PDB file of C-alpha atoms in Angstrom:
ATOM      1  CA  MET A   1       0.000   0.000   0.000  1.00 88.00           C
ATOM      2  CA  TYR A   2       2.871   2.398   0.800  1.00 87.00           C
ATOM      3  CA  VAL A   3       4.530   1.890  -2.572  1.00 87.00           C
ATOM      4  CA  LYS A   4       1.249   2.208  -4.486  1.00 90.00           C
ATOM      5  CA  THR A   5       0.484   5.489  -2.708  1.00 92.00           C
ATOM      6  CA  MET A   6       3.969   6.835  -3.389  1.00 92.00           C
ATOM      7  CA  MET A   7       3.667   5.914  -7.067  1.00 90.00           C
ATOM      8  CA  ARG A   8       0.336   7.726  -7.385  1.00 93.00           C
ATOM      9  CA  ILE A   9       1.684  10.834  -5.678  1.00 94.00           C
ATOM     10  CA  SER A  10       4.782  10.702  -7.870  1.00 92.00           C
ATOM     11  CA  CYS A  11       2.662  10.535 -10.999  1.00 92.00           C
ATOM     12  CA  TYR A  12       0.581  13.480  -9.775  1.00 96.00           C
ATOM     13  CA  LEU A  13       3.669  15.581  -8.987  1.00 93.00           C
ATOM     14  CA  TYR A  14       5.283  14.679 -12.317  1.00 92.00           C
ATOM     15  CA  THR A  15       2.247  15.766 -14.317  1.00 92.00           C
ATOM     16  CA  ARG A  16       2.236  19.064 -12.386  1.00 94.00           C
ATOM     17  CA  LYS A  17       5.984  19.526 -13.100  1.00 90.00           C
ATOM     18  CA  ARG A  18       6.804  19.619  -9.396  1.00 93.00           C
ATOM     19  CA  TYR A  19      10.044  17.724  -9.905  1.00 89.00           C
ATOM     20  CA  ASP A  20      11.894  18.884  -6.791  1.00 89.00           C
ATOM     21  CA  GLU A  21       9.115  17.682  -4.502  1.00 92.00           C
ATOM     22  CA  MET A  22       8.849  14.426  -6.411  1.00 90.00           C
ATOM     23  CA  MET A  23      12.596  13.762  -6.213  1.00 89.00           C
ATOM     24  CA  LEU A  24      12.743  14.480  -2.489  1.00 90.00           C
ATOM     25  CA  MET A  25       9.770  12.252  -1.763  1.00 91.00           C
ATOM     26  CA  ASN A  26      11.076   9.424  -3.950  1.00 89.00           C
ATOM     27  CA  TYR A  27      14.569   9.658  -2.508  1.00 88.00           C
ATOM     28  CA  GLN A  28      13.142   9.109   0.955  1.00 90.00           C
ATOM     29  CA  ALA A  29      10.878   6.327  -0.320  1.00 88.00           C
ATOM     30  CA  VAL A  30      13.813   4.577  -2.021  1.00 85.00           C
ATOM     31  CA  LEU A  31      15.722   4.647   1.255  1.00 87.00           C
ATOM     32  CA  PHE A  32      12.731   3.014   2.932  1.00 87.00           C
ATOM     33  CA  LYS A  33      11.815   0.531   0.150  1.00 83.00           C
ATOM     34  CA  SER A  34      15.016   0.235  -1.852  1.00 78.00           C
ATOM     35  CA  PHE A  35      13.984  -2.787  -3.945  1.00 81.00           C
ATOM     36  CA  ASN A  36      11.022  -1.239  -5.721  1.00 83.00           C
ATOM     37  CA  GLU A  37      11.846  -0.257  -9.288  1.00 86.00           C
ATOM     38  CA  GLY A  38       8.789   1.991  -9.646  1.00 86.00           C
ATOM     39  CA  LEU A  39      10.127   4.360  -6.998  1.00 85.00           C
ATOM     40  CA  HIS A  40      13.503   4.436  -8.732  1.00 86.00           C
ATOM     41  CA  TYR A  41      11.750   5.094 -12.044  1.00 90.00           C
ATOM     42  CA  TYR A  42      10.027   8.257 -10.809  1.00 88.00           C
ATOM     43  CA  TYR A  43      13.164   9.411  -9.015  1.00 88.00           C
ATOM     44  CA  MET A  44      15.116   9.119 -12.271  1.00 90.00           C
ATOM     45  CA  LYS A  45      12.370  10.867 -14.263  1.00 91.00           C
ATOM     46  CA  GLY A  46      12.558  13.748 -11.802  1.00 89.00           C
ATOM     47  CA  LEU A  47      16.337  13.938 -12.090  1.00 88.00           C
ATOM     48  CA  VAL A  48      16.223  14.007 -15.886  1.00 91.00           C
ATOM     49  CA  ALA A  49      13.491  16.660 -15.944  1.00 89.00           C
ATOM     50  CA  HIS A  50      15.390  18.734 -13.413  1.00 84.00           C
ATOM     51  CA  VAL A  51      18.606  18.588 -15.445  1.00 85.00           C
ATOM     52  CA  ILE A  52      16.759  19.577 -18.625  1.00 85.00           C
ATOM     53  CA  ILE A  53      15.174  22.574 -16.871  1.00 83.00           C
ATOM     54  CA  VAL A  54      18.465  23.698 -15.308  1.00 79.00           C
ATOM     55  CA  LYS A  55      20.328  23.530 -18.610  1.00 74.00           C
ATOM     56  CA  ARG A  56      17.862  25.831 -20.394  1.00 71.00           C
TER      57      ARG A  56
END
């Protein structure tokens, strides 16, 4: 249930382009549930989006 909730919140934050919040939340979630690839997926999506925004 924890992972499913985190994935839904991550999707919501990603669609709203709130990458910093999403990365922070997913970083903490990965520390807690390190073997879930979905949490890593959203963390990486946030990192990539953040880098693209910074480089503009």
